[in-house]
Structures are given as C-alpha cells and as structure tokens.
Short mmCIF file of C-alpha atoms in Angstrom, two decimals:
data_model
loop_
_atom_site.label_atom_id
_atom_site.label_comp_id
_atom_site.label_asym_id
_atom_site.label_seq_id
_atom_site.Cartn_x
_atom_site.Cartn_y
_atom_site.Cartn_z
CA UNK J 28 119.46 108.44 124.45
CA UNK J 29 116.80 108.70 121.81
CA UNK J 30 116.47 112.95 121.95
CA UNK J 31 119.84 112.70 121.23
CA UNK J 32 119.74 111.46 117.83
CA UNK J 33 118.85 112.76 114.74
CA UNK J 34 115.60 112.25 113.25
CA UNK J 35 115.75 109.32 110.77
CA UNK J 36 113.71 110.00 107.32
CA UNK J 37 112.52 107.16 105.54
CA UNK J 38 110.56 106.35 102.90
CA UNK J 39 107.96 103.24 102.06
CA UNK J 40 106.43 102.24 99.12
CA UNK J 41 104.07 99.65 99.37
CA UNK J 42 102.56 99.47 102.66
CA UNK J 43 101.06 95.69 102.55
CA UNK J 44 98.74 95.07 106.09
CA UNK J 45 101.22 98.49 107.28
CA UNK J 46 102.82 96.14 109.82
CA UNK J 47 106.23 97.25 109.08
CA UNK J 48 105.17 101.62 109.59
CA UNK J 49 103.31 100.58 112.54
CA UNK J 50 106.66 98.93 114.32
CA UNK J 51 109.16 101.20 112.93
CA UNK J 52 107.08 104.32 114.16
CA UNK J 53 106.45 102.27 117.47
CA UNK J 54 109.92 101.42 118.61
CA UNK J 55 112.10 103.91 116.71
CA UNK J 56 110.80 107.36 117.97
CA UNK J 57 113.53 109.43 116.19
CA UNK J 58 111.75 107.94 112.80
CA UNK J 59 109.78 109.81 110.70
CA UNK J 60 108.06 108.76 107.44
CA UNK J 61 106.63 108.95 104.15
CA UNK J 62 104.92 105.88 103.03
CA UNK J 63 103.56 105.88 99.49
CA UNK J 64 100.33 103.38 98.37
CA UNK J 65 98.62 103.25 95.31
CA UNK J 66 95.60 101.47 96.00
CA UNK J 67 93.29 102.94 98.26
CA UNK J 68 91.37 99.39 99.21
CA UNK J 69 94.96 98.88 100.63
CA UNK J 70 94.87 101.69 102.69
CA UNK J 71 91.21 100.87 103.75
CA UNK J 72 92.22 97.22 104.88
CA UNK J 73 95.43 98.05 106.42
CA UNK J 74 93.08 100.36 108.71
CA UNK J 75 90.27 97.80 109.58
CA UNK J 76 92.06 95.02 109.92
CA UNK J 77 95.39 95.49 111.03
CA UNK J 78 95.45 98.86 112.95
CA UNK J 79 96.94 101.00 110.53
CA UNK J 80 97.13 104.75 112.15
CA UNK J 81 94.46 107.03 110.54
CA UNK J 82 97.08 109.77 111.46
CA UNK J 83 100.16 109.79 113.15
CA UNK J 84 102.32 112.84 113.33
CA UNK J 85 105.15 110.93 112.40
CA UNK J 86 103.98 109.49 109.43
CA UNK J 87 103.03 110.80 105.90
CA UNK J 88 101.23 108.75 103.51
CA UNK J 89 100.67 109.39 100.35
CA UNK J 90 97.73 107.85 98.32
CA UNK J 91 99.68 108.00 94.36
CA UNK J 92 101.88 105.71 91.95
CA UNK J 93 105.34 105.63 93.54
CA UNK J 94 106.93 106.26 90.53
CA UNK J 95 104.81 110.15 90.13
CA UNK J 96 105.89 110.35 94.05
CA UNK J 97 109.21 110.20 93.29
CA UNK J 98 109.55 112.15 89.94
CA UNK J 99 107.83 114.76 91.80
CA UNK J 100 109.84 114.83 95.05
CA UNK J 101 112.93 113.74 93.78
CA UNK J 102 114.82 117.12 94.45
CA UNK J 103 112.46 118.52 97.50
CA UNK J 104 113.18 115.39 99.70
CA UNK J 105 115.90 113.30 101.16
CA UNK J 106 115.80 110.12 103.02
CA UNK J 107 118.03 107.82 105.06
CA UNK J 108 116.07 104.63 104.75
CA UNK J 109 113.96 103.51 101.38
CA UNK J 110 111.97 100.35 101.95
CA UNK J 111 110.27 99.37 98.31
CA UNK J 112 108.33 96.14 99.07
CA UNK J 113 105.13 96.66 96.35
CA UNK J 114 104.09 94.14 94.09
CA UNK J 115 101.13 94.22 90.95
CA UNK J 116 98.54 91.05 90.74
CA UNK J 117 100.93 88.93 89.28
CA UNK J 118 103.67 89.03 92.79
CA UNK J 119 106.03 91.15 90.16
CA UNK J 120 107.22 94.69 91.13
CA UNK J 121 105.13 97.05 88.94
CA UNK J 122 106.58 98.15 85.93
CA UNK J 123 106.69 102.01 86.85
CA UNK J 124 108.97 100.89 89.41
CA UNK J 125 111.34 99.16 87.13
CA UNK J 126 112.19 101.82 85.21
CA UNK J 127 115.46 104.05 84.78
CA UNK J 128 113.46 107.09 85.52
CA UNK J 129 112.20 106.24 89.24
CA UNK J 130 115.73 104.23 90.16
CA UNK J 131 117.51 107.68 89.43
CA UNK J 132 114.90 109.49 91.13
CA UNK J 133 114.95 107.03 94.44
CA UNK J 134 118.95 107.30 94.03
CA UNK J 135 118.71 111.54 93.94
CA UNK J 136 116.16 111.42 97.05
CA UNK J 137 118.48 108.89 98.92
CA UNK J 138 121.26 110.84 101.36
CA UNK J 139 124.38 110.79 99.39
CA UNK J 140 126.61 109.98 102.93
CA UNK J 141 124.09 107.44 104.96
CA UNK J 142 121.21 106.64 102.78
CA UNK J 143 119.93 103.02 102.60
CA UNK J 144 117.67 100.87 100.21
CA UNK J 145 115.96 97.54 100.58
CA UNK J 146 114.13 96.29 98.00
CA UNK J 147 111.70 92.92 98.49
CA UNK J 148 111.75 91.01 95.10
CA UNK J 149 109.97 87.65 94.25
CA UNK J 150 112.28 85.33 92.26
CA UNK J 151 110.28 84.47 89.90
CA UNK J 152 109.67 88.19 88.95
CA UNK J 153 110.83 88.43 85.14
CA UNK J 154 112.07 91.62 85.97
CA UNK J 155 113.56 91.37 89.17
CA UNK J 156 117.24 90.28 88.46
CA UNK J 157 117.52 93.57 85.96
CA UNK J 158 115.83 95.92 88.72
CA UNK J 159 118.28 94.76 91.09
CA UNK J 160 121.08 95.69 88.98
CA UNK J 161 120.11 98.48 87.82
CA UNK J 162 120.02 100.05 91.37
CA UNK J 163 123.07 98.30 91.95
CA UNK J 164 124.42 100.16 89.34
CA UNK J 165 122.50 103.57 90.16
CA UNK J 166 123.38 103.57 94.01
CA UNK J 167 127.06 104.10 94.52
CA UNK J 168 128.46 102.64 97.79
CA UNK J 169 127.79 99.16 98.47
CA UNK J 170 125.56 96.46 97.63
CA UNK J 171 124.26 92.95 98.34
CA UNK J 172 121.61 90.72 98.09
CA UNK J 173 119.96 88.21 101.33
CA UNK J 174 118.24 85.18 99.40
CA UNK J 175 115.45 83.41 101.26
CA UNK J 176 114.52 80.37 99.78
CA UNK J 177 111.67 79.21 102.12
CA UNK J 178 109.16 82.34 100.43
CA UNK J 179 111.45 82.39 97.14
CA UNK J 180 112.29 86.01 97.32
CA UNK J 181 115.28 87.88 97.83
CA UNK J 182 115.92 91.47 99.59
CA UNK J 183 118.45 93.88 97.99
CA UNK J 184 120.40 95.92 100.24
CA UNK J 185 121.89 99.42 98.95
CA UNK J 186 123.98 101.87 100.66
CA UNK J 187 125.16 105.30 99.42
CA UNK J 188 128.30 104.95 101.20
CA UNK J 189 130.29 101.65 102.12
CA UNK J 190 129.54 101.43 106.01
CA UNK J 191 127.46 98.17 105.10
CA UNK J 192 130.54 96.57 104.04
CA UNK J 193 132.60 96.39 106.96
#
C-alpha cells in the first residue's frame, strides 16, 4: 500500500522536455523531488511544450549550476535516487559535473544504506569513461554500466550498498 511506504527523495539534474519528473511524480506518489536546471529557456520549453508542472508540491526545482547545488546542499540533504542526465552544446556532460568536487558532494548527499545513482553518458563524451570511474570509485557498494548501442550512450548504475548485485 503506497501510505505505507516511506517517502522516496530523489534528486535530478538535467531536466530535458521534464518527461521523466512528470512520470515519476505521476505514478510513484511516495516520491518527492528536487530537480536542478541550469538554463532557464529549458525550464520555459519544458513548460510550453511538454507540460512541465509550474508547481507541484512534490517537486522542487531549482534554477542553478548543479555543481553550486550540490556544494551547497551537500550536508543539508540526502537522497535515495540521483538521476544526472545533463549535457552542454557539444552532447558532453558539463565540465562542473566532472569534477572531484561535485562526485564527492553527490556521494555525501546520497543515503549511505539505499542510495542510488544513474548517470546518462554519450560515448563519444571525452570525458565520460573517467566520470564514470570516478563515481565508481567515489560510491562504495556496487556498480555497473547498461550500454545501448542504438543512441551510443551508456547509463551508469551506482548503489551505496550492494542490494543491486544480487
């Protein structure tokens, strides 16, 4: 029974066309999020054309680079789900996002007995292979990575404890 459970946090940077908030708000009602966007034309679009809330109690967004979300938040919140699907111009993950500094600080807000990452990363990213081990690396539990080939990306999964293993 949904009341039943406890309220899932999670955090999204990148919102894209905010598909992804809309259904997880939609059919998980224990679900409550942050979602994190640096570009307000984003925002804007996400709202005219694809139905993105203007305001839902359930969800928080933030209008900042991901990387200043998380240095500032980094010991005020906790989450059990961290979606990171944001790219620049150039289909790479930005560089702020890349960088020792905001892994550690997405590792510290993650919960240290359930939390979860997945991370979208284009292939041909020049930086992707490094991100992806450096949160390997930063995120102690268990890790993996789902290739698809069609769209030449791959997701990396991340858990703080090894329940995705078995």
């Amino acid at each position: 029974h949904q009341s039943d459970r406890d309220p899932v946090k999670m955090l999204a940077i990148g919102i894209g066309g905010g598909s992804m908030p809309m259904f997880l708000l939609h059919f998980f009602s224990s679900l409550s999020k942050d979602a994190v966007e640096i570009d307000p034309v984003v925002i804007d679009a996400a709202k005219s054309s694809m139905g993105f809330p203007e305001q839902n109690d359930r969800l928080g967004l933030y209008v900042q680079d991901a990387a200043a979300f998380a240095q500032e938040h980094q010991s005020k919140k906790q989450y059990d789900f961290v979606y990171i699907d944001a790219f620049d111009g150039e289909d790479c993950i930005p560089e702020g996002l890349c960088s020792e500094d905001f892994i550690q600080s997405v590792a510290s807000m993650m919960d240290p007995e359930k939390g979860v990452l997945l991370m979208n990363f284009h292939d041909e990213d020049p930086r992707a292979f490094k991100t992806a081990q450096r949160f390997h690396h930063s995120i102690h539990g268990t890790s993996f990575t789902v290739s698809c080939r069609i769209q030449k990306n791959f997701i990396l999964c991340c858990s703080t404890s090894d329940y995705l293993s078995g």
